[in-house]
Amino acid sequence: MRLLVMLATLLLASAAHAADPEAGRTLAREACAFCHVVEDGGSGSDAVPSFPAIAREAGDNIEALRSFTVEPHPQMPQFADLSETQVDNLIAYMRSLTE
Ligand code: HEC
């Protein structure tokens, strides 16, 4: 019985942790589209790399983009405000752009 409870807890924890690319896209539209083109056909600034371009460039190294969320730089304010889940979702969305 105790094992079952442990298993259920584990399953729930991993489900809660599964990154959601759709939520990432929504967040990108809200938080990033002011500067970045976050999807093909989206609007943004020509001076800023688009998400599809960033994702293609990163390829298998998408995880490395996480550092942008913990180290805000001048042009990208308020990054520390994102929760870990939001970052997971953004990364999942970026990854979906490379597929
Ligand atoms: C105020 C404008 C602005 C906003 C808002 C913004 N960015 Fe950026 N971002 C930039 C600029 C400018 C660069 C290019 C910086 C550089 O190359 O040094 C950049 C670069 C990046 C890069 C690195 C690109 C690369 O080539 O490695 C990532 C990843 C990124 N942004 C993600 C995001 C995410 C995710 C959001 C939304 C949560 C966001 N940005 C919101 C301006 C912005």
PDB file of C-alpha atoms and ligand atoms in Angstrom:
ATOM      1  CA  MET A   1       0.000   0.000   0.000  1.00  0.00           C
ATOM      2  CA  ARG A   2       2.726   2.426   0.936  1.00  0.00           C
ATOM      3  CA  LEU A   3       4.461   1.589  -2.347  1.00  0.00           C
ATOM      4  CA  LEU A   4       1.298   2.427  -4.258  1.00  0.00           C
ATOM      5  CA  VAL A   5       1.052   5.794  -2.558  1.00  0.00           C
ATOM      6  CA  MET A   6       4.677   6.472  -3.404  1.00  0.00           C
ATOM      7  CA  LEU A   7       4.107   5.514  -7.021  1.00  0.00           C
ATOM      8  CA  ALA A   8       1.047   7.704  -7.296  1.00  0.00           C
ATOM      9  CA  THR A   9       2.937  10.608  -5.777  1.00  0.00           C
ATOM     10  CA  LEU A  10       5.773  10.137  -8.234  1.00  0.00           C
ATOM     11  CA  LEU A  11       3.398  10.008 -11.187  1.00  0.00           C
ATOM     12  CA  LEU A  12       1.600  13.127 -10.065  1.00  0.00           C
ATOM     13  CA  ALA A  13       4.867  14.951  -9.543  1.00  0.00           C
ATOM     14  CA  SER A  14       6.118  14.096 -13.010  1.00  0.00           C
ATOM     15  CA  ALA A  15       2.787  15.040 -14.588  1.00  0.00           C
ATOM     16  CA  ALA A  16       2.906  18.406 -12.867  1.00  0.00           C
ATOM     17  CA  HIS A  17       6.404  18.827 -14.216  1.00  0.00           C
ATOM     18  CA  ALA A  18       5.709  17.951 -17.834  1.00  0.00           C
ATOM     19  CA  ALA A  19       6.478  21.036 -19.888  1.00  0.00           C
ATOM     20  CA  ASP A  20       3.668  22.409 -22.002  1.00  0.00           C
ATOM     21  CA  PRO A  21       4.776  23.906 -25.334  1.00  0.00           C
ATOM     22  CA  GLU A  22       1.335  25.443 -25.946  1.00  0.00           C
ATOM     23  CA  ALA A  23       1.549  27.332 -22.653  1.00  0.00           C
ATOM     24  CA  GLY A  24       5.054  28.340 -23.682  1.00  0.00           C
ATOM     25  CA  ARG A  25       3.756  29.771 -26.947  1.00  0.00           C
ATOM     26  CA  THR A  26       1.053  31.714 -25.133  1.00  0.00           C
ATOM     27  CA  LEU A  27       3.606  33.085 -22.690  1.00  0.00           C
ATOM     28  CA  ALA A  28       5.965  33.951 -25.546  1.00  0.00           C
ATOM     29  CA  ARG A  29       3.169  35.899 -27.267  1.00  0.00           C
ATOM     30  CA  GLU A  30       2.510  37.793 -24.061  1.00  0.00           C
ATOM     31  CA  ALA A  31       6.002  38.321 -22.689  1.00  0.00           C
ATOM     32  CA  CYS A  32       8.397  38.138 -25.613  1.00  0.00           C
ATOM     33  CA  ALA A  33       6.552  39.237 -28.775  1.00  0.00           C
ATOM     34  CA  PHE A  34       7.102  42.896 -27.929  1.00  0.00           C
ATOM     35  CA  CYS A  35      10.645  42.393 -29.254  1.00  0.00           C
ATOM     36  CA  HIS A  36      10.910  38.883 -30.729  1.00  0.00           C
ATOM     37  CA  VAL A  37       9.057  37.363 -33.622  1.00  0.00           C
ATOM     38  CA  VAL A  38       7.916  34.347 -31.601  1.00  0.00           C
ATOM     39  CA  GLU A  39       6.413  32.330 -34.476  1.00  0.00           C
ATOM     40  CA  ASP A  40       6.488  32.338 -38.260  1.00  0.00           C
ATOM     41  CA  GLY A  41       4.329  35.194 -39.468  1.00  0.00           C
ATOM     42  CA  GLY A  42       4.348  36.921 -36.074  1.00  0.00           C
ATOM     43  CA  SER A  43       5.280  40.545 -35.563  1.00  0.00           C
ATOM     44  CA  GLY A  44       8.325  41.808 -33.708  1.00  0.00           C
ATOM     45  CA  SER A  45      11.509  43.785 -34.217  1.00  0.00           C
ATOM     46  CA  ASP A  46      13.894  43.052 -37.093  1.00  0.00           C
ATOM     47  CA  ALA A  47      16.759  43.927 -34.770  1.00  0.00           C
ATOM     48  CA  VAL A  48      16.015  40.989 -32.450  1.00  0.00           C
ATOM     49  CA  PRO A  49      16.569  37.342 -33.407  1.00  0.00           C
ATOM     50  CA  SER A  50      13.246  35.530 -34.006  1.00  0.00           C
ATOM     51  CA  PHE A  51      12.334  32.481 -31.916  1.00  0.00           C
ATOM     52  CA  PRO A  52      12.271  30.153 -34.929  1.00  0.00           C
ATOM     53  CA  ALA A  53      15.773  31.421 -35.828  1.00  0.00           C
ATOM     54  CA  ILE A  54      16.985  31.109 -32.233  1.00  0.00           C
ATOM     55  CA  ALA A  55      15.559  27.590 -32.004  1.00  0.00           C
ATOM     56  CA  ARG A  56      17.095  26.510 -35.324  1.00  0.00           C
ATOM     57  CA  GLU A  57      20.436  27.978 -34.330  1.00  0.00           C
ATOM     58  CA  ALA A  58      20.400  26.300 -30.925  1.00  0.00           C
ATOM     59  CA  GLY A  59      19.453  22.910 -32.351  1.00  0.00           C
ATOM     60  CA  ASP A  60      20.271  20.300 -29.735  1.00  0.00           C
ATOM     61  CA  ASN A  61      21.484  22.978 -27.336  1.00  0.00           C
ATOM     62  CA  ILE A  62      18.090  24.469 -26.580  1.00  0.00           C
ATOM     63  CA  GLU A  63      18.593  23.824 -22.885  1.00  0.00           C
ATOM     64  CA  ALA A  64      21.446  26.322 -22.982  1.00  0.00           C
ATOM     65  CA  LEU A  65      18.909  29.085 -23.661  1.00  0.00           C
ATOM     66  CA  ARG A  66      17.731  28.726 -20.071  1.00  0.00           C
ATOM     67  CA  SER A  67      20.552  30.973 -18.956  1.00  0.00           C
ATOM     68  CA  PHE A  68      18.739  33.878 -20.590  1.00  0.00           C
ATOM     69  CA  THR A  69      16.004  33.494 -18.044  1.00  0.00           C
ATOM     70  CA  VAL A  70      18.253  33.621 -14.989  1.00  0.00           C
ATOM     71  CA  GLU A  71      20.636  36.322 -16.172  1.00  0.00           C
ATOM     72  CA  PRO A  72      18.606  39.267 -17.337  1.00  0.00           C
ATOM     73  CA  HIS A  73      20.548  41.476 -19.722  1.00  0.00           C
ATOM     74  CA  PRO A  74      19.819  45.105 -20.486  1.00  0.00           C
ATOM     75  CA  GLN A  75      17.501  44.524 -23.433  1.00  0.00           C
ATOM     76  CA  MET A  76      15.618  41.732 -21.723  1.00  0.00           C
ATOM     77  CA  PRO A  77      14.232  42.958 -18.420  1.00  0.00           C
ATOM     78  CA  GLN A  78      12.082  41.184 -15.823  1.00  0.00           C
ATOM     79  CA  PHE A  79      13.388  37.756 -16.623  1.00  0.00           C
ATOM     80  CA  ALA A  80      13.871  36.681 -13.060  1.00  0.00           C
ATOM     81  CA  ASP A  81      10.096  36.948 -12.653  1.00  0.00           C
ATOM     82  CA  LEU A  82       9.468  33.798 -14.657  1.00  0.00           C
ATOM     83  CA  SER A  83       8.710  30.672 -12.666  1.00  0.00           C
ATOM     84  CA  GLU A  84      10.570  27.453 -13.331  1.00  0.00           C
ATOM     85  CA  THR A  85       7.448  26.016 -14.942  1.00  0.00           C
ATOM     86  CA  GLN A  86       7.157  29.013 -17.244  1.00  0.00           C
ATOM     87  CA  VAL A  87      10.772  28.591 -18.273  1.00  0.00           C
ATOM     88  CA  ASP A  88      10.196  24.862 -18.878  1.00  0.00           C
ATOM     89  CA  ASN A  89       7.219  25.724 -21.072  1.00  0.00           C
ATOM     90  CA  LEU A  90       9.149  28.351 -23.018  1.00  0.00           C
ATOM     91  CA  ILE A  91      11.975  25.901 -23.632  1.00  0.00           C
ATOM     92  CA  ALA A  92       9.463  23.240 -24.690  1.00  0.00           C
ATOM     93  CA  TYR A  93       7.932  25.725 -27.124  1.00  0.00           C
ATOM     94  CA  MET A  94      11.377  26.620 -28.508  1.00  0.00           C
ATOM     95  CA  ARG A  95      12.074  22.920 -28.934  1.00  0.00           C
ATOM     96  CA  SER A  96       8.796  22.451 -30.803  1.00  0.00           C
ATOM     97  CA  LEU A  97       9.951  25.067 -33.322  1.00  0.00           C
ATOM     98  CA  THR A  98      12.895  22.888 -34.331  1.00  0.00           C
ATOM     99  CA  GLU A  99      10.707  19.872 -35.141  1.00  0.00           C
TER     100      GLU A  99
HETATM  101  C1  HEC B   1      12.710  44.309 -24.589  1.00  0.00           C
HETATM  102  C2  HEC B   1      12.968  43.441 -25.717  1.00  0.00           C
HETATM  103  C3  HEC B   1      13.000  41.940 -25.475  1.00  0.00           C
HETATM  104  C4  HEC B   1      12.057  41.174 -24.844  1.00  0.00           C
HETATM  105  C5  HEC B   1      10.728  41.609 -24.222  1.00  0.00           C
HETATM  106  C6  HEC B   1      12.542  39.812 -24.904  1.00  0.00           C
HETATM  107  N1  HEC B   1      13.759  39.768 -25.548  1.00  0.00           N
HETATM  108 FE1  HEC B   1      14.912  38.102 -25.875  1.00  0.00          FE
HETATM  109  N2  HEC B   1      16.337  39.254 -26.764  1.00  0.00           N
HETATM  110  C7  HEC B   1      16.247  40.614 -26.987  1.00  0.00           C
HETATM  111  C8  HEC B   1      17.445  41.062 -27.689  1.00  0.00           C
HETATM  112  C9  HEC B   1      17.738  42.495 -28.101  1.00  0.00           C
HETATM  113  C10 HEC B   1      18.243  39.906 -27.864  1.00  0.00           C
HETATM  114  C11 HEC B   1      19.610  39.819 -28.524  1.00  0.00           C
HETATM  115  C12 HEC B   1      20.603  40.024 -27.429  1.00  0.00           C
HETATM  116  C13 HEC B   1      21.993  39.732 -27.852  1.00  0.00           C
HETATM  117  O1  HEC B   1      22.204  39.126 -28.910  1.00  0.00           O
HETATM  118  O2  HEC B   1      22.870  40.087 -27.056  1.00  0.00           O
HETATM  119  C14 HEC B   1      17.513  38.792 -27.280  1.00  0.00           C
HETATM  120  C15 HEC B   1      17.993  37.497 -27.241  1.00  0.00           C
HETATM  121  C16 HEC B   1      17.294  36.406 -26.736  1.00  0.00           C
HETATM  122  C17 HEC B   1      17.774  35.055 -26.701  1.00  0.00           C
HETATM  123  C18 HEC B   1      19.140  34.567 -27.161  1.00  0.00           C
HETATM  124  C19 HEC B   1      19.210  34.467 -28.640  1.00  0.00           C
HETATM  125  C20 HEC B   1      20.486  33.839 -29.106  1.00  0.00           C
HETATM  126  O3  HEC B   1      20.809  34.075 -30.267  1.00  0.00           O
HETATM  127  O4  HEC B   1      21.155  33.138 -28.345  1.00  0.00           O
HETATM  128  C21 HEC B   1      16.804  34.282 -26.148  1.00  0.00           C
HETATM  129  C22 HEC B   1      16.827  32.789 -25.882  1.00  0.00           C
HETATM  130  C23 HEC B   1      15.704  35.169 -25.831  1.00  0.00           C
HETATM  131  N3  HEC B   1      16.036  36.456 -26.191  1.00  0.00           N
HETATM  132  C24 HEC B   1      14.547  34.749 -25.252  1.00  0.00           C
HETATM  133  C25 HEC B   1      13.523  35.602 -24.861  1.00  0.00           C
HETATM  134  C26 HEC B   1      12.315  35.150 -24.202  1.00  0.00           C
HETATM  135  C27 HEC B   1      12.015  33.699 -23.851  1.00  0.00           C
HETATM  136  C28 HEC B   1      11.544  36.259 -23.975  1.00  0.00           C
HETATM  137  C29 HEC B   1      10.188  36.357 -23.299  1.00  0.00           C
HETATM  138  C30 HEC B   1      10.056  35.734 -21.999  1.00  0.00           C
HETATM  139  C31 HEC B   1      12.300  37.415 -24.468  1.00  0.00           C
HETATM  140  N4  HEC B   1      13.480  36.970 -24.998  1.00  0.00           N
HETATM  141  C32 HEC B   1      11.861  38.724 -24.388  1.00  0.00           C
HETATM  142  C33 HEC B   1      15.204  41.448 -26.618  1.00  0.00           C
HETATM  143  C34 HEC B   1      14.062  41.068 -25.916  1.00  0.00           C
END
